């Protein structure tokens, strides 16, 4: 999360080019965002298209996670470690009007990115569980044991394991949609306060600080 302040610029009217998001980050971002909007708001859960969109989203997420290990500098997980202290400092900077352009996600955005990814993993795993109904016959004994816990629950409460998994899937999907709204609001707020063209960066890859004066 190395930051470059505009004070480093020799000529303030032409700020130095800051690192840009690479094509893998941009492509996976927009595919996942598109999939979430389609599956969460437009397409029926029971439909085949929902499953295919879901698989596409999983493929994009896997690619992004792989890229987070071997990818470009700004895409790597090591470039945006979650830190409460760094998030507080960043908030202070924003409120004090100190402009900074980060090489990767800013320290507040970092928390949102991990929250979205965490929920998307829950949505994907539960989606796959529903999709592979009935559970694979070749499942090993440890998995069968785990499954029988749910079956106990079913006998005691009158709910199926499918029902629990489906509930988790839907609640996590709603939380993704809710956080995505805050995420977009946060992006525009950060863009305004920090002077960095974040939206342009995730579309065209170019991430420049706005001329300060
Ligand atoms: C991309 C993110 C996803 C979102 C936002 C999402 C959202 C939802 C929502 C809101 C429902 C309930 C819809 C309704 O009742 O009409 C649902 C149902 C369902 N989803 Fe997803 N989903 C996603 C990914 C997946 C994936 C990856 C799979 C499987 C590969 C999947 C499989 C299913 C199935 C089988 C149902 C039907 C459950 C039922 O009513 O029996 N979803 N999803
Ligand atoms: C359902 C919709 C969306 C979801 C689930 C979502 C999720 C994410 C995730 C997971 C990242 C991290 C990207 C990575 O490192 O690979 C991200 C970054 C970003 N997203 Fe979204 N996004 C959504 C919609 C949008 C929209 C509509 C915009 C533009 C208005 C946007 C602008 C951005 C920007 C600018 C970043 C980079 C932030 C930074 O520079 O730190 N997102 N988003």
Short mmCIF file of C-alpha atoms and ligand atoms in Angstrom, two decimals:
data_model
loop_
_atom_site.label_atom_id
_atom_site.label_comp_id
_atom_site.label_asym_id
_atom_site.label_seq_id
_atom_site.Cartn_x
_atom_site.Cartn_y
_atom_site.Cartn_z
CA UNK A 1 0.00 0.00 0.00
CA UNK A 2 2.76 2.38 -0.91
CA UNK A 3 1.34 5.86 -1.37
CA UNK A 4 2.55 8.62 -3.61
CA UNK A 5 1.50 12.11 -2.62
CA UNK A 6 1.06 14.92 -5.15
CA UNK A 7 3.76 16.80 -3.26
CA UNK A 8 6.21 14.52 -5.07
CA UNK A 9 5.19 15.90 -8.46
CA UNK A 10 7.67 18.27 -10.09
CA UNK A 11 4.98 19.92 -12.19
CA UNK A 12 1.62 20.07 -10.46
CA UNK A 13 -0.40 20.49 -13.65
CA UNK A 14 0.83 17.13 -14.99
CA UNK A 15 0.89 14.71 -12.09
CA UNK A 16 3.07 11.62 -12.46
CA UNK A 17 1.34 8.52 -13.80
CA UNK A 18 0.43 6.33 -10.86
CA UNK A 19 0.30 2.54 -11.20
CA UNK A 20 -2.72 1.28 -13.09
CA UNK A 21 -4.90 -1.81 -12.62
CA UNK A 22 -3.84 -4.58 -14.97
CA UNK A 23 -6.30 -6.24 -17.41
CA UNK A 24 -6.86 -9.32 -15.21
CA UNK A 25 -8.03 -7.19 -12.27
CA UNK A 26 -10.26 -5.08 -14.53
CA UNK A 27 -11.77 -7.99 -16.42
CA UNK A 28 -12.46 -10.12 -13.33
CA UNK A 29 -13.91 -7.09 -11.49
CA UNK A 30 -16.46 -6.29 -14.16
CA UNK A 31 -17.38 -9.93 -14.79
CA UNK A 32 -18.00 -10.56 -11.09
CA UNK A 33 -19.92 -7.28 -10.70
CA UNK A 34 -22.06 -8.11 -13.74
CA UNK A 35 -22.71 -11.66 -12.49
CA UNK A 36 -23.74 -10.40 -9.05
CA UNK A 37 -26.20 -7.88 -10.49
CA UNK A 38 -27.66 -10.42 -12.94
CA UNK A 39 -27.95 -13.30 -10.47
CA UNK A 40 -28.93 -11.16 -7.50
CA UNK A 41 -31.48 -8.88 -9.14
CA UNK A 42 -32.54 -10.07 -12.56
CA UNK A 43 -32.26 -13.81 -13.19
CA UNK A 44 -34.40 -16.43 -11.37
CA UNK A 45 -32.48 -18.56 -8.87
CA UNK A 46 -33.92 -21.81 -10.19
CA UNK A 47 -32.96 -21.13 -13.82
CA UNK A 48 -30.11 -22.77 -15.70
CA UNK A 49 -28.75 -19.38 -16.72
CA UNK A 50 -28.31 -18.54 -13.01
CA UNK A 51 -26.08 -21.60 -12.62
CA UNK A 52 -23.98 -20.73 -15.68
CA UNK A 53 -23.57 -17.12 -14.61
CA UNK A 54 -22.62 -18.48 -11.18
CA UNK A 55 -19.95 -20.76 -12.67
CA UNK A 56 -18.57 -17.85 -14.69
CA UNK A 57 -18.34 -15.76 -11.51
CA UNK A 58 -16.55 -18.60 -9.70
CA UNK A 59 -14.05 -18.93 -12.57
CA UNK A 60 -13.35 -15.18 -12.42
CA UNK A 61 -12.91 -15.25 -8.65
CA UNK A 62 -10.50 -18.20 -8.88
CA UNK A 63 -8.50 -16.42 -11.56
CA UNK A 64 -8.37 -13.27 -9.41
CA UNK A 65 -7.23 -15.21 -6.33
CA UNK A 66 -4.52 -16.95 -8.34
CA UNK A 67 -3.52 -13.54 -9.70
CA UNK A 68 -3.38 -12.25 -6.13
CA UNK A 69 -0.50 -14.66 -5.54
CA UNK A 70 1.45 -14.53 -8.82
CA UNK A 71 0.13 -11.37 -10.49
CA UNK A 72 1.33 -7.81 -10.89
CA UNK A 73 2.56 -5.82 -7.91
CA UNK A 74 -0.66 -3.89 -7.29
CA UNK A 75 -2.84 -7.01 -7.71
CA UNK A 76 -1.02 -9.10 -5.10
CA UNK A 77 -2.60 -9.72 -1.69
CA UNK A 78 0.71 -8.66 -0.10
CA UNK A 79 0.15 -5.15 -1.54
CA UNK A 80 -3.07 -4.63 0.40
CA UNK A 81 -2.91 -6.33 3.81
CA UNK A 82 -5.92 -5.49 6.01
CA UNK A 83 -4.89 -3.10 8.80
CA UNK A 84 -7.11 -1.13 11.17
CA UNK A 85 -4.29 1.29 11.98
CA UNK A 86 -3.68 2.03 8.29
CA UNK A 87 -7.42 2.51 7.72
CA UNK A 88 -7.56 5.05 10.57
CA UNK A 89 -4.56 6.92 9.18
CA UNK A 90 -6.16 6.98 5.75
CA UNK A 91 -9.42 8.32 7.19
CA UNK A 92 -7.46 11.06 8.97
CA UNK A 93 -5.67 11.92 5.71
CA UNK A 94 -8.96 12.17 3.83
CA UNK A 95 -10.57 14.37 6.47
CA UNK A 96 -7.51 16.61 6.64
CA UNK A 97 -7.47 16.97 2.85
CA UNK A 98 -4.13 15.19 2.41
CA UNK A 99 -4.26 13.65 -1.08
CA UNK A 100 -2.68 10.29 -1.64
CA UNK A 101 -2.72 7.86 -4.53
CA UNK A 102 -2.17 4.24 -3.54
CA UNK A 103 -0.44 1.66 -5.72
CA UNK A 104 -3.13 -0.87 -4.78
CA UNK A 105 -6.36 -0.64 -2.78
CA UNK A 106 -6.43 2.13 -0.21
CA UNK A 107 -6.49 0.90 3.41
CA UNK A 108 -10.25 1.47 3.83
CA UNK A 109 -11.15 -0.02 0.46
CA UNK A 110 -9.04 -3.06 1.36
CA UNK A 111 -11.52 -4.03 4.09
CA UNK A 112 -14.42 -3.75 1.69
CA UNK A 113 -12.64 -5.86 -0.94
CA UNK A 114 -11.98 -8.69 1.54
CA UNK A 115 -15.56 -8.51 2.87
CA UNK A 116 -16.96 -8.80 -0.66
CA UNK A 117 -14.65 -11.67 -1.54
CA UNK A 118 -15.46 -13.48 1.71
CA UNK A 119 -19.19 -13.25 1.04
CA UNK A 120 -18.74 -14.23 -2.59
CA UNK A 121 -16.93 -17.39 -1.45
CA UNK A 122 -19.92 -18.22 0.79
CA UNK A 123 -22.33 -17.60 -2.10
CA UNK A 124 -20.22 -19.75 -4.44
CA UNK A 125 -19.80 -22.70 -2.05
CA UNK A 126 -23.48 -22.79 -1.10
CA UNK A 127 -24.46 -22.38 -4.76
CA UNK A 128 -22.27 -25.35 -5.69
CA UNK A 129 -23.74 -27.39 -2.82
CA UNK A 130 -27.27 -26.78 -4.07
CA UNK A 131 -26.21 -27.40 -7.63
CA UNK A 132 -24.64 -30.78 -6.80
CA UNK A 133 -27.83 -32.11 -5.14
CA UNK A 134 -28.07 -34.88 -4.10
CA UNK A 135 -24.67 -34.79 -2.49
CA UNK A 136 -22.11 -36.82 -4.45
CA UNK A 137 -22.43 -40.57 -3.80
CA UNK A 138 -18.64 -40.94 -3.72
CA UNK A 139 -18.40 -38.53 -0.78
CA UNK A 140 -15.93 -39.81 1.78
CA UNK A 141 -16.90 -40.87 5.28
CA UNK A 142 -15.80 -37.62 6.93
CA UNK A 143 -18.12 -35.73 4.64
CA UNK A 144 -20.92 -38.23 5.30
CA UNK A 145 -20.44 -37.66 9.04
CA UNK A 146 -20.66 -33.93 8.53
CA UNK A 147 -23.76 -34.42 6.43
CA UNK A 148 -25.46 -36.59 9.06
CA UNK A 149 -25.22 -33.64 11.48
CA UNK A 150 -27.46 -31.70 9.13
CA UNK A 151 -29.77 -34.68 8.74
CA UNK A 152 -30.14 -34.81 12.52
CA UNK A 153 -31.06 -31.17 12.38
CA UNK A 154 -33.61 -31.94 9.70
CA UNK A 155 -35.28 -34.65 11.78
CA UNK A 156 -35.37 -32.39 14.84
CA UNK A 157 -36.52 -29.21 13.19
CA UNK A 158 -38.36 -30.17 10.08
CA UNK A 159 -35.91 -28.32 7.79
CA UNK A 160 -33.75 -29.95 5.13
CA UNK A 161 -30.05 -29.37 4.70
CA UNK A 162 -31.03 -27.84 1.35
CA UNK A 163 -33.16 -25.31 3.16
CA UNK A 164 -30.28 -24.21 5.41
CA UNK A 165 -27.83 -24.00 2.51
CA UNK A 166 -30.37 -22.12 0.40
CA UNK A 167 -30.98 -19.64 3.23
CA UNK A 168 -27.24 -19.03 3.64
CA UNK A 169 -26.90 -18.59 -0.14
CA UNK A 170 -29.68 -16.02 -0.29
CA UNK A 171 -28.64 -14.06 2.79
CA UNK A 172 -24.99 -13.93 1.66
CA UNK A 173 -26.12 -12.85 -1.85
CA UNK A 174 -28.22 -10.04 -0.33
CA UNK A 175 -25.24 -8.96 1.78
CA UNK A 176 -23.04 -8.86 -1.34
CA UNK A 177 -25.59 -6.60 -3.04
CA UNK A 178 -25.84 -4.37 0.01
CA UNK A 179 -22.06 -4.07 0.42
CA UNK A 180 -21.66 -3.48 -3.33
CA UNK A 181 -23.90 -0.41 -3.01
CA UNK A 182 -21.77 0.92 -0.15
CA UNK A 183 -18.67 0.01 -2.18
CA UNK A 184 -19.78 2.12 -5.15
CA UNK A 185 -20.71 5.01 -2.85
CA UNK A 186 -17.34 4.66 -1.12
CA UNK A 187 -15.50 4.67 -4.44
CA UNK A 188 -17.11 7.96 -5.49
CA UNK A 189 -16.55 9.50 -2.04
CA UNK A 190 -12.90 8.43 -1.97
CA UNK A 191 -12.47 9.70 -5.51
CA UNK A 192 -13.82 13.08 -4.50
CA UNK A 193 -11.86 13.38 -1.28
CA UNK A 194 -8.55 11.93 -2.48
CA UNK A 195 -8.52 13.38 -5.97
CA UNK A 196 -7.67 10.00 -7.53
CA UNK A 197 -9.65 8.87 -10.55
CA UNK A 198 -10.58 5.45 -9.22
CA UNK A 199 -13.44 4.67 -11.60
CA UNK A 200 -11.29 5.43 -14.62
CA UNK A 201 -8.60 3.17 -13.14
CA UNK A 202 -10.88 0.14 -12.94
CA UNK A 203 -12.24 0.78 -16.46
CA UNK A 204 -9.25 1.84 -18.55
CA UNK A 205 -6.47 0.91 -16.14
CA UNK A 206 -5.20 4.44 -15.87
CA UNK A 207 -4.90 5.76 -12.33
CA UNK A 208 -3.73 9.35 -12.08
CA UNK A 209 -4.00 11.87 -9.35
CA UNK A 210 -6.02 14.88 -10.42
CA UNK A 211 -4.00 18.04 -10.96
CA UNK A 212 -4.11 19.78 -7.58
CA UNK A 213 -3.86 23.29 -8.83
C1 LIG B 1 -22.84 -14.71 -8.51
C2 LIG B 1 -23.36 -14.65 -7.35
C3 LIG B 1 -24.73 -15.22 -7.01
C4 LIG B 1 -25.78 -14.51 -6.55
C5 LIG B 1 -25.84 -13.01 -6.29
C6 LIG B 1 -26.86 -15.44 -6.31
C7 LIG B 1 -28.09 -15.11 -5.80
C8 LIG B 1 -29.15 -15.99 -5.61
C9 LIG B 1 -30.44 -15.64 -5.09
C10 LIG B 1 -30.84 -14.23 -4.64
C11 LIG B 1 -31.21 -16.77 -5.09
C12 LIG B 1 -32.69 -16.88 -4.67
C13 LIG B 1 -33.46 -16.56 -5.92
C14 LIG B 1 -34.87 -16.98 -5.92
O1 LIG B 1 -35.37 -17.52 -4.94
O2 LIG B 1 -35.48 -16.78 -6.99
C15 LIG B 1 -30.39 -17.85 -5.60
C16 LIG B 1 -30.82 -19.16 -5.78
C17 LIG B 1 -30.03 -20.17 -6.28
N1 LIG B 1 -28.70 -20.09 -6.64
FE1 LIG B 1 -27.58 -18.43 -6.66
N2 LIG B 1 -26.45 -16.71 -6.65
C18 LIG B 1 -25.14 -16.63 -7.09
C19 LIG B 1 -24.32 -17.66 -7.49
C20 LIG B 1 -24.72 -18.99 -7.59
C21 LIG B 1 -23.86 -20.08 -7.97
C22 LIG B 1 -22.36 -19.94 -8.20
C23 LIG B 1 -24.62 -21.21 -8.01
C24 LIG B 1 -24.24 -22.62 -8.37
C25 LIG B 1 -23.29 -22.95 -9.19
C26 LIG B 1 -25.97 -20.81 -7.63
C27 LIG B 1 -27.04 -21.68 -7.52
C28 LIG B 1 -28.29 -21.34 -7.09
C29 LIG B 1 -29.42 -22.27 -7.00
C30 LIG B 1 -29.38 -23.77 -7.39
C31 LIG B 1 -30.50 -21.53 -6.51
C32 LIG B 1 -31.94 -22.03 -6.32
C33 LIG B 1 -32.26 -22.30 -4.91
C34 LIG B 1 -33.70 -22.76 -4.83
O3 LIG B 1 -34.57 -21.88 -4.78
O4 LIG B 1 -33.91 -23.95 -4.83
N3 LIG B 1 -25.99 -19.46 -7.38
N4 LIG B 1 -29.14 -17.34 -5.91
C1 LIG B 2 -22.09 -5.77 -7.72
C2 LIG B 2 -21.22 -4.88 -8.05
C3 LIG B 2 -19.76 -4.82 -7.64
C4 LIG B 2 -19.00 -5.69 -6.93
C5 LIG B 2 -19.41 -7.05 -6.34
C6 LIG B 2 -17.67 -5.12 -6.83
C7 LIG B 2 -16.59 -5.72 -6.18
C8 LIG B 2 -15.30 -5.23 -6.20
C9 LIG B 2 -14.13 -5.94 -5.76
C10 LIG B 2 -14.13 -7.37 -5.19
C11 LIG B 2 -13.06 -5.14 -5.95
C12 LIG B 2 -11.60 -5.50 -5.74
C13 LIG B 2 -11.02 -5.73 -7.13
C14 LIG B 2 -9.73 -6.51 -7.18
O1 LIG B 2 -8.77 -6.21 -6.45
O2 LIG B 2 -9.65 -7.46 -7.99
C15 LIG B 2 -13.54 -3.89 -6.48
C16 LIG B 2 -12.76 -2.80 -6.79
C17 LIG B 2 -13.23 -1.65 -7.35
N1 LIG B 2 -14.52 -1.41 -7.78
FE1 LIG B 2 -16.07 -2.67 -7.63
N2 LIG B 2 -17.66 -3.92 -7.49
C18 LIG B 2 -18.92 -3.70 -7.99
C19 LIG B 2 -19.34 -2.63 -8.73
C20 LIG B 2 -18.57 -1.52 -9.01
C21 LIG B 2 -19.02 -0.37 -9.76
C22 LIG B 2 -20.43 -0.20 -10.37
C23 LIG B 2 -17.96 0.52 -9.80
C24 LIG B 2 -17.87 1.87 -10.44
C25 LIG B 2 -18.70 2.82 -10.28
C26 LIG B 2 -16.87 -0.09 -9.08
C27 LIG B 2 -15.66 0.47 -8.90
C28 LIG B 2 -14.57 -0.14 -8.33
C29 LIG B 2 -13.26 0.48 -8.21
C30 LIG B 2 -12.90 1.90 -8.67
C31 LIG B 2 -12.43 -0.46 -7.61
C32 LIG B 2 -10.96 -0.25 -7.25
C33 LIG B 2 -10.94 0.48 -5.94
C34 LIG B 2 -9.53 0.91 -5.56
O3 LIG B 2 -8.87 1.58 -6.36
O4 LIG B 2 -9.10 0.56 -4.45
N3 LIG B 2 -17.27 -1.33 -8.61
N4 LIG B 2 -14.91 -3.98 -6.64
#
